[in-house]
Amino acid sequence: MSARWRTRLHLPEDFRIHDWRHSKVTNDLEAGENPVEVSANVRHHSPGYTMARYGHSRKDGARKLAASGAGRLGLSALV
């Protein structure tokens, strides 16, 4: 990205387009968007790659889902 665009958009000097892309994928996944669609949108070769690369931010969501399921089964003490 040229310095002119960085200045015009009020972006930090060390900003890279890839940083923007990474934020977009992370935010989409955290918002609950379908990983298959997110992966296709950024042209990754597979949703598995997308989740392996960006899924780290979804650990809290996975824990909540596990706790919710366990609660419905009466097993909340196990989570």
PDB file of N, CA and C in Angstrom:
ATOM      1  N   MET A   1       0.861  -1.169   0.000  1.00  0.00           N
ATOM      2  CA  MET A   1       0.000   0.000   0.000  1.00  0.00           C
ATOM      3  C   MET A   1       0.903   1.226   0.000  1.00  0.00           C
ATOM      4  N   SER A   2       0.583   2.150  -0.838  1.00  0.00           N
ATOM      5  CA  SER A   2       1.423   3.346  -0.943  1.00  0.00           C
ATOM      6  C   SER A   2       1.224   4.259   0.263  1.00  0.00           C
ATOM      7  N   ALA A   3       2.220   5.063   0.504  1.00  0.00           N
ATOM      8  CA  ALA A   3       2.175   6.007   1.631  1.00  0.00           C
ATOM      9  C   ALA A   3       1.004   6.971   1.472  1.00  0.00           C
ATOM     10  N   ARG A   4       0.706   7.315   0.230  1.00  0.00           N
ATOM     11  CA  ARG A   4      -0.399   8.236  -0.026  1.00  0.00           C
ATOM     12  C   ARG A   4      -1.725   7.647   0.479  1.00  0.00           C
ATOM     13  N   TRP A   5      -1.971   6.380   0.178  1.00  0.00           N
ATOM     14  CA  TRP A   5      -3.216   5.739   0.638  1.00  0.00           C
ATOM     15  C   TRP A   5      -3.242   5.570   2.145  1.00  0.00           C
ATOM     16  N   ARG A   6      -2.088   5.201   2.702  1.00  0.00           N
ATOM     17  CA  ARG A   6      -2.027   5.054   4.172  1.00  0.00           C
ATOM     18  C   ARG A   6      -2.379   6.377   4.845  1.00  0.00           C
ATOM     19  N   THR A   7      -1.837   7.461   4.329  1.00  0.00           N
ATOM     20  CA  THR A   7      -2.118   8.786   4.887  1.00  0.00           C
ATOM     21  C   THR A   7      -3.588   9.141   4.695  1.00  0.00           C
ATOM     22  N   ARG A   8      -4.076   8.907   3.522  1.00  0.00           N
ATOM     23  CA  ARG A   8      -5.467   9.253   3.207  1.00  0.00           C
ATOM     24  C   ARG A   8      -6.466   8.481   4.076  1.00  0.00           C
ATOM     25  N   LEU A   9      -6.125   7.234   4.375  1.00  0.00           N
ATOM     26  CA  LEU A   9      -7.009   6.392   5.181  1.00  0.00           C
ATOM     27  C   LEU A   9      -6.680   6.445   6.677  1.00  0.00           C
ATOM     28  N   HIS A  10      -5.701   7.259   7.038  1.00  0.00           N
ATOM     29  CA  HIS A  10      -5.280   7.403   8.448  1.00  0.00           C
ATOM     30  C   HIS A  10      -4.840   6.074   9.048  1.00  0.00           C
ATOM     31  N   LEU A  11      -4.050   5.347   8.297  1.00  0.00           N
ATOM     32  CA  LEU A  11      -3.544   4.050   8.749  1.00  0.00           C
ATOM     33  C   LEU A  11      -2.110   4.204   9.240  1.00  0.00           C
ATOM     34  N   PRO A  12      -1.683   3.342  10.152  1.00  0.00           N
ATOM     35  CA  PRO A  12      -0.297   3.412  10.637  1.00  0.00           C
ATOM     36  C   PRO A  12       0.690   3.172   9.495  1.00  0.00           C
ATOM     37  N   GLU A  13       1.873   3.707   9.650  1.00  0.00           N
ATOM     38  CA  GLU A  13       2.902   3.588   8.612  1.00  0.00           C
ATOM     39  C   GLU A  13       3.280   2.137   8.324  1.00  0.00           C
ATOM     40  N   ASP A  14       3.232   1.292   9.349  1.00  0.00           N
ATOM     41  CA  ASP A  14       3.616  -0.105   9.155  1.00  0.00           C
ATOM     42  C   ASP A  14       2.437  -1.007   8.763  1.00  0.00           C
ATOM     43  N   PHE A  15       1.301  -0.415   8.427  1.00  0.00           N
ATOM     44  CA  PHE A  15       0.117  -1.185   8.053  1.00  0.00           C
ATOM     45  C   PHE A  15       0.343  -1.899   6.725  1.00  0.00           C
ATOM     46  N   ARG A  16      -0.096  -3.169   6.691  1.00  0.00           N
ATOM     47  CA  ARG A  16      -0.019  -3.963   5.466  1.00  0.00           C
ATOM     48  C   ARG A  16      -1.418  -4.446   5.107  1.00  0.00           C
ATOM     49  N   ILE A  17      -1.692  -4.603   3.824  1.00  0.00           N
ATOM     50  CA  ILE A  17      -2.990  -5.097   3.370  1.00  0.00           C
ATOM     51  C   ILE A  17      -3.277  -6.458   4.005  1.00  0.00           C
ATOM     52  N   HIS A  18      -2.246  -7.282   4.157  1.00  0.00           N
ATOM     53  CA  HIS A  18      -2.450  -8.599   4.763  1.00  0.00           C
ATOM     54  C   HIS A  18      -2.988  -8.479   6.188  1.00  0.00           C
ATOM     55  N   ASP A  19      -2.608  -7.435   6.914  1.00  0.00           N
ATOM     56  CA  ASP A  19      -3.141  -7.223   8.259  1.00  0.00           C
ATOM     57  C   ASP A  19      -4.648  -7.011   8.203  1.00  0.00           C
ATOM     58  N   TRP A  20      -5.084  -6.276   7.222  1.00  0.00           N
ATOM     59  CA  TRP A  20      -6.503  -6.001   7.040  1.00  0.00           C
ATOM     60  C   TRP A  20      -7.247  -7.301   6.730  1.00  0.00           C
ATOM     61  N   ARG A  21      -6.665  -8.095   5.863  1.00  0.00           N
ATOM     62  CA  ARG A  21      -7.250  -9.384   5.478  1.00  0.00           C
ATOM     63  C   ARG A  21      -7.369 -10.296   6.694  1.00  0.00           C
ATOM     64  N   HIS A  22      -6.306 -10.360   7.496  1.00  0.00           N
ATOM     65  CA  HIS A  22      -6.315 -11.198   8.695  1.00  0.00           C
ATOM     66  C   HIS A  22      -7.421 -10.751   9.653  1.00  0.00           C
ATOM     67  N   SER A  23      -7.551  -9.461   9.847  1.00  0.00           N
ATOM     68  CA  SER A  23      -8.603  -8.933  10.727  1.00  0.00           C
ATOM     69  C   SER A  23      -9.982  -9.283  10.204  1.00  0.00           C
ATOM     70  N   LYS A  24     -10.170  -9.182   8.902  1.00  0.00           N
ATOM     71  CA  LYS A  24     -11.468  -9.482   8.288  1.00  0.00           C
ATOM     72  C   LYS A  24     -11.849 -10.938   8.527  1.00  0.00           C
ATOM     73  N   VAL A  25     -10.934 -11.856   8.273  1.00  0.00           N
ATOM     74  CA  VAL A  25     -11.226 -13.284   8.471  1.00  0.00           C
ATOM     75  C   VAL A  25     -11.523 -13.561   9.945  1.00  0.00           C
ATOM     76  N   THR A  26     -10.703 -13.039  10.829  1.00  0.00           N
ATOM     77  CA  THR A  26     -10.909 -13.242  12.263  1.00  0.00           C
ATOM     78  C   THR A  26     -12.262 -12.699  12.703  1.00  0.00           C
ATOM     79  N   ASN A  27     -12.585 -11.481  12.285  1.00  0.00           N
ATOM     80  CA  ASN A  27     -13.872 -10.876  12.667  1.00  0.00           C
ATOM     81  C   ASN A  27     -15.051 -11.650  12.096  1.00  0.00           C
ATOM     82  N   ASP A  28     -14.950 -12.111  10.854  1.00  0.00           N
ATOM     83  CA  ASP A  28     -16.039 -12.891  10.262  1.00  0.00           C
ATOM     84  C   ASP A  28     -16.281 -14.175  11.048  1.00  0.00           C
ATOM     85  N   LEU A  29     -15.223 -14.878  11.385  1.00  0.00           N
ATOM     86  CA  LEU A  29     -15.377 -16.132  12.137  1.00  0.00           C
ATOM     87  C   LEU A  29     -15.925 -15.879  13.535  1.00  0.00           C
ATOM     88  N   GLU A  30     -15.445 -14.835  14.192  1.00  0.00           N
ATOM     89  CA  GLU A  30     -15.942 -14.509  15.529  1.00  0.00           C
ATOM     90  C   GLU A  30     -17.404 -14.086  15.501  1.00  0.00           C
ATOM     91  N   ALA A  31     -17.852 -13.558  14.365  1.00  0.00           N
ATOM     92  CA  ALA A  31     -19.253 -13.148  14.215  1.00  0.00           C
ATOM     93  C   ALA A  31     -20.151 -14.341  13.896  1.00  0.00           C
ATOM     94  N   GLY A  32     -19.552 -15.525  13.779  1.00  0.00           N
ATOM     95  CA  GLY A  32     -20.331 -16.728  13.537  1.00  0.00           C
ATOM     96  C   GLY A  32     -20.600 -17.017  12.069  1.00  0.00           C
ATOM     97  N   GLU A  33     -19.861 -16.357  11.185  1.00  0.00           N
ATOM     98  CA  GLU A  33     -20.044 -16.628   9.756  1.00  0.00           C
ATOM     99  C   GLU A  33     -19.595 -18.052   9.440  1.00  0.00           C
ATOM    100  N   ASN A  34     -20.175 -18.609   8.401  1.00  0.00           N
ATOM    101  CA  ASN A  34     -19.877 -19.971   7.979  1.00  0.00           C
ATOM    102  C   ASN A  34     -18.413 -20.061   7.527  1.00  0.00           C
ATOM    103  N   PRO A  35     -17.608 -20.935   8.157  1.00  0.00           N
ATOM    104  CA  PRO A  35     -16.193 -21.052   7.781  1.00  0.00           C
ATOM    105  C   PRO A  35     -15.983 -21.421   6.313  1.00  0.00           C
ATOM    106  N   VAL A  36     -16.896 -22.166   5.724  1.00  0.00           N
ATOM    107  CA  VAL A  36     -16.767 -22.517   4.308  1.00  0.00           C
ATOM    108  C   VAL A  36     -16.862 -21.253   3.447  1.00  0.00           C
ATOM    109  N   GLU A  37     -17.807 -20.388   3.780  1.00  0.00           N
ATOM    110  CA  GLU A  37     -17.975 -19.145   3.029  1.00  0.00           C
ATOM    111  C   GLU A  37     -16.810 -18.188   3.265  1.00  0.00           C
ATOM    112  N   VAL A  38     -16.367 -18.100   4.502  1.00  0.00           N
ATOM    113  CA  VAL A  38     -15.232 -17.221   4.820  1.00  0.00           C
ATOM    114  C   VAL A  38     -14.001 -17.691   4.049  1.00  0.00           C
ATOM    115  N   SER A  39     -13.761 -18.981   4.054  1.00  0.00           N
ATOM    116  CA  SER A  39     -12.617 -19.551   3.346  1.00  0.00           C
ATOM    117  C   SER A  39     -12.680 -19.265   1.853  1.00  0.00           C
ATOM    118  N   ALA A  40     -13.854 -19.462   1.264  1.00  0.00           N
ATOM    119  CA  ALA A  40     -14.017 -19.199  -0.168  1.00  0.00           C
ATOM    120  C   ALA A  40     -13.827 -17.713  -0.475  1.00  0.00           C
ATOM    121  N   ASN A  41     -14.308 -16.866   0.407  1.00  0.00           N
ATOM    122  CA  ASN A  41     -14.211 -15.417   0.196  1.00  0.00           C
ATOM    123  C   ASN A  41     -12.765 -14.940   0.125  1.00  0.00           C
ATOM    124  N   VAL A  42     -11.899 -15.536   0.916  1.00  0.00           N
ATOM    125  CA  VAL A  42     -10.490 -15.124   0.907  1.00  0.00           C
ATOM    126  C   VAL A  42      -9.624 -16.051   0.058  1.00  0.00           C
ATOM    127  N   ARG A  43     -10.301 -16.965  -0.645  1.00  0.00           N
ATOM    128  CA  ARG A  43      -9.653 -17.870  -1.595  1.00  0.00           C
ATOM    129  C   ARG A  43      -8.599 -18.775  -0.972  1.00  0.00           C
ATOM    130  N   HIS A  44      -8.887 -19.246   0.242  1.00  0.00           N
ATOM    131  CA  HIS A  44      -8.040 -20.278   0.819  1.00  0.00           C
ATOM    132  C   HIS A  44      -8.349 -21.588   0.111  1.00  0.00           C
ATOM    133  N   HIS A  45      -7.412 -22.516   0.135  1.00  0.00           N
ATOM    134  CA  HIS A  45      -7.628 -23.768  -0.581  1.00  0.00           C
ATOM    135  C   HIS A  45      -8.621 -24.690   0.106  1.00  0.00           C
ATOM    136  N   SER A  46      -8.891 -24.446   1.396  1.00  0.00           N
ATOM    137  CA  SER A  46      -9.888 -25.272   2.084  1.00  0.00           C
ATOM    138  C   SER A  46     -10.345 -24.588   3.367  1.00  0.00           C
ATOM    139  N   PRO A  47     -11.567 -24.902   3.809  1.00  0.00           N
ATOM    140  CA  PRO A  47     -12.024 -24.384   5.104  1.00  0.00           C
ATOM    141  C   PRO A  47     -11.151 -24.896   6.251  1.00  0.00           C
ATOM    142  N   GLY A  48     -10.596 -26.090   6.094  1.00  0.00           N
ATOM    143  CA  GLY A  48      -9.714 -26.639   7.123  1.00  0.00           C
ATOM    144  C   GLY A  48      -8.496 -25.761   7.334  1.00  0.00           C
ATOM    145  N   TYR A  49      -7.931 -25.258   6.244  1.00  0.00           N
ATOM    146  CA  TYR A  49      -6.796 -24.350   6.342  1.00  0.00           C
ATOM    147  C   TYR A  49      -7.203 -23.078   7.082  1.00  0.00           C
ATOM    148  N   THR A  50      -8.359 -22.540   6.699  1.00  0.00           N
ATOM    149  CA  THR A  50      -8.841 -21.303   7.330  1.00  0.00           C
ATOM    150  C   THR A  50      -8.989 -21.502   8.831  1.00  0.00           C
ATOM    151  N   MET A  51      -9.606 -22.609   9.223  1.00  0.00           N
ATOM    152  CA  MET A  51      -9.829 -22.857  10.646  1.00  0.00           C
ATOM    153  C   MET A  51      -8.523 -23.143  11.386  1.00  0.00           C
ATOM    154  N   ALA A  52      -7.597 -23.827  10.725  1.00  0.00           N
ATOM    155  CA  ALA A  52      -6.311 -24.099  11.369  1.00  0.00           C
ATOM    156  C   ALA A  52      -5.537 -22.793  11.588  1.00  0.00           C
ATOM    157  N   ARG A  53      -5.656 -21.890  10.641  1.00  0.00           N
ATOM    158  CA  ARG A  53      -4.916 -20.629  10.712  1.00  0.00           C
ATOM    159  C   ARG A  53      -5.589 -19.603  11.617  1.00  0.00           C
ATOM    160  N   TYR A  54      -6.925 -19.561  11.587  1.00  0.00           N
ATOM    161  CA  TYR A  54      -7.662 -18.505  12.289  1.00  0.00           C
ATOM    162  C   TYR A  54      -8.572 -19.015  13.402  1.00  0.00           C
ATOM    163  N   GLY A  55      -8.701 -20.305  13.539  1.00  0.00           N
ATOM    164  CA  GLY A  55      -9.625 -20.872  14.511  1.00  0.00           C
ATOM    165  C   GLY A  55      -9.228 -20.664  15.958  1.00  0.00           C
ATOM    166  N   HIS A  56      -7.986 -20.263  16.195  1.00  0.00           N
ATOM    167  CA  HIS A  56      -7.523 -20.043  17.573  1.00  0.00           C
ATOM    168  C   HIS A  56      -8.400 -19.045  18.310  1.00  0.00           C
ATOM    169  N   SER A  57      -8.954 -18.118  17.589  1.00  0.00           N
ATOM    170  CA  SER A  57      -9.771 -17.093  18.237  1.00  0.00           C
ATOM    171  C   SER A  57     -11.157 -17.612  18.598  1.00  0.00           C
ATOM    172  N   ARG A  58     -11.475 -18.822  18.159  1.00  0.00           N
ATOM    173  CA  ARG A  58     -12.798 -19.379  18.415  1.00  0.00           C
ATOM    174  C   ARG A  58     -12.815 -20.335  19.607  1.00  0.00           C
ATOM    175  N   LYS A  59     -11.723 -20.448  20.332  1.00  0.00           N
ATOM    176  CA  LYS A  59     -11.666 -21.382  21.458  1.00  0.00           C
ATOM    177  C   LYS A  59     -12.702 -21.055  22.524  1.00  0.00           C
ATOM    178  N   ASP A  60     -12.891 -19.770  22.816  1.00  0.00           N
ATOM    179  CA  ASP A  60     -13.882 -19.387  23.823  1.00  0.00           C
ATOM    180  C   ASP A  60     -15.279 -19.785  23.380  1.00  0.00           C
ATOM    181  N   GLY A  61     -15.561 -19.610  22.103  1.00  0.00           N
ATOM    182  CA  GLY A  61     -16.862 -20.006  21.567  1.00  0.00           C
ATOM    183  C   GLY A  61     -17.071 -21.500  21.668  1.00  0.00           C
ATOM    184  N   ALA A  62     -16.030 -22.256  21.421  1.00  0.00           N
ATOM    185  CA  ALA A  62     -16.112 -23.709  21.527  1.00  0.00           C
ATOM    186  C   ALA A  62     -16.369 -24.134  22.976  1.00  0.00           C
ATOM    187  N   ARG A  63     -15.726 -23.457  23.897  1.00  0.00           N
ATOM    188  CA  ARG A  63     -15.947 -23.769  25.325  1.00  0.00           C
ATOM    189  C   ARG A  63     -17.390 -23.470  25.735  1.00  0.00           C
ATOM    190  N   LYS A  64     -17.914 -22.337  25.271  1.00  0.00           N
ATOM    191  CA  LYS A  64     -19.303 -21.976  25.589  1.00  0.00           C
ATOM    192  C   LYS A  64     -20.270 -22.989  24.998  1.00  0.00           C
ATOM    193  N   LEU A  65     -20.008 -23.406  23.787  1.00  0.00           N
ATOM    194  CA  LEU A  65     -20.863 -24.393  23.144  1.00  0.00           C
ATOM    195  C   LEU A  65     -20.828 -25.715  23.904  1.00  0.00           C
ATOM    196  N   ALA A  66     -19.657 -26.145  24.324  1.00  0.00           N
ATOM    197  CA  ALA A  66     -19.536 -27.385  25.085  1.00  0.00           C
ATOM    198  C   ALA A  66     -20.272 -27.285  26.422  1.00  0.00           C
ATOM    199  N   ALA A  67     -20.118 -26.149  27.090  1.00  0.00           N
ATOM    200  CA  ALA A  67     -20.793 -25.949  28.377  1.00  0.00           C
ATOM    201  C   ALA A  67     -22.308 -25.925  28.199  1.00  0.00           C
ATOM    202  N   SER A  68     -22.773 -25.300  27.137  1.00  0.00           N
ATOM    203  CA  SER A  68     -24.201 -25.237  26.870  1.00  0.00           C
ATOM    204  C   SER A  68     -24.773 -26.629  26.611  1.00  0.00           C
ATOM    205  N   GLY A  69     -24.081 -27.400  25.782  1.00  0.00           N
ATOM    206  CA  GLY A  69     -24.535 -28.763  25.490  1.00  0.00           C
ATOM    207  C   GLY A  69     -24.514 -29.640  26.723  1.00  0.00           C
ATOM    208  N   ALA A  70     -23.475 -29.512  27.514  1.00  0.00           N
ATOM    209  CA  ALA A  70     -23.377 -30.299  28.741  1.00  0.00           C
ATOM    210  C   ALA A  70     -24.493 -29.921  29.707  1.00  0.00           C
ATOM    211  N   GLY A  71     -24.808 -28.640  29.774  1.00  0.00           N
ATOM    212  CA  GLY A  71     -25.888 -28.182  30.653  1.00  0.00           C
ATOM    213  C   GLY A  71     -27.231 -28.766  30.249  1.00  0.00           C
ATOM    214  N   ARG A  72     -27.488 -28.833  28.951  1.00  0.00           N
ATOM    215  CA  ARG A  72     -28.753 -29.392  28.473  1.00  0.00           C
ATOM    216  C   ARG A  72     -28.865 -30.884  28.784  1.00  0.00           C
ATOM    217  N   LEU A  73     -27.725 -31.547  28.883  1.00  0.00           N
ATOM    218  CA  LEU A  73     -27.718 -32.988  29.191  1.00  0.00           C
ATOM    219  C   LEU A  73     -27.602 -33.253  30.695  1.00  0.00           C
ATOM    220  N   GLY A  74     -27.519 -32.200  31.478  1.00  0.00           N
ATOM    221  CA  GLY A  74     -27.379 -32.371  32.918  1.00  0.00           C
ATOM    222  C   GLY A  74     -25.965 -32.750  33.333  1.00  0.00           C
ATOM    223  N   LEU A  75     -24.992 -32.433  32.487  1.00  0.00           N
ATOM    224  CA  LEU A  75     -23.596 -32.802  32.765  1.00  0.00           C
ATOM    225  C   LEU A  75     -22.691 -31.586  32.969  1.00  0.00           C
ATOM    226  N   SER A  76     -23.279 -30.466  33.383  1.00  0.00           N
ATOM    227  CA  SER A  76     -22.516 -29.230  33.485  1.00  0.00           C
ATOM    228  C   SER A  76     -21.352 -29.314  34.461  1.00  0.00           C
ATOM    229  N   ALA A  77     -21.396 -30.230  35.411  1.00  0.00           N
ATOM    230  CA  ALA A  77     -20.287 -30.373  36.367  1.00  0.00           C
ATOM    231  C   ALA A  77     -19.027 -30.914  35.681  1.00  0.00           C
ATOM    232  N   LEU A  78     -19.200 -31.500  34.501  1.00  0.00           N
ATOM    233  CA  LEU A  78     -18.043 -32.073  33.795  1.00  0.00           C
ATOM    234  C   LEU A  78     -17.263 -31.062  32.959  1.00  0.00           C
ATOM    235  N   VAL A  79     -17.850 -29.893  32.736  1.00  0.00           N
ATOM    236  CA  VAL A  79     -17.188 -28.922  31.854  1.00  0.00           C
ATOM    237  C   VAL A  79     -16.565 -27.807  32.649  1.00  0.00           C
TER     238      VAL A  79
END
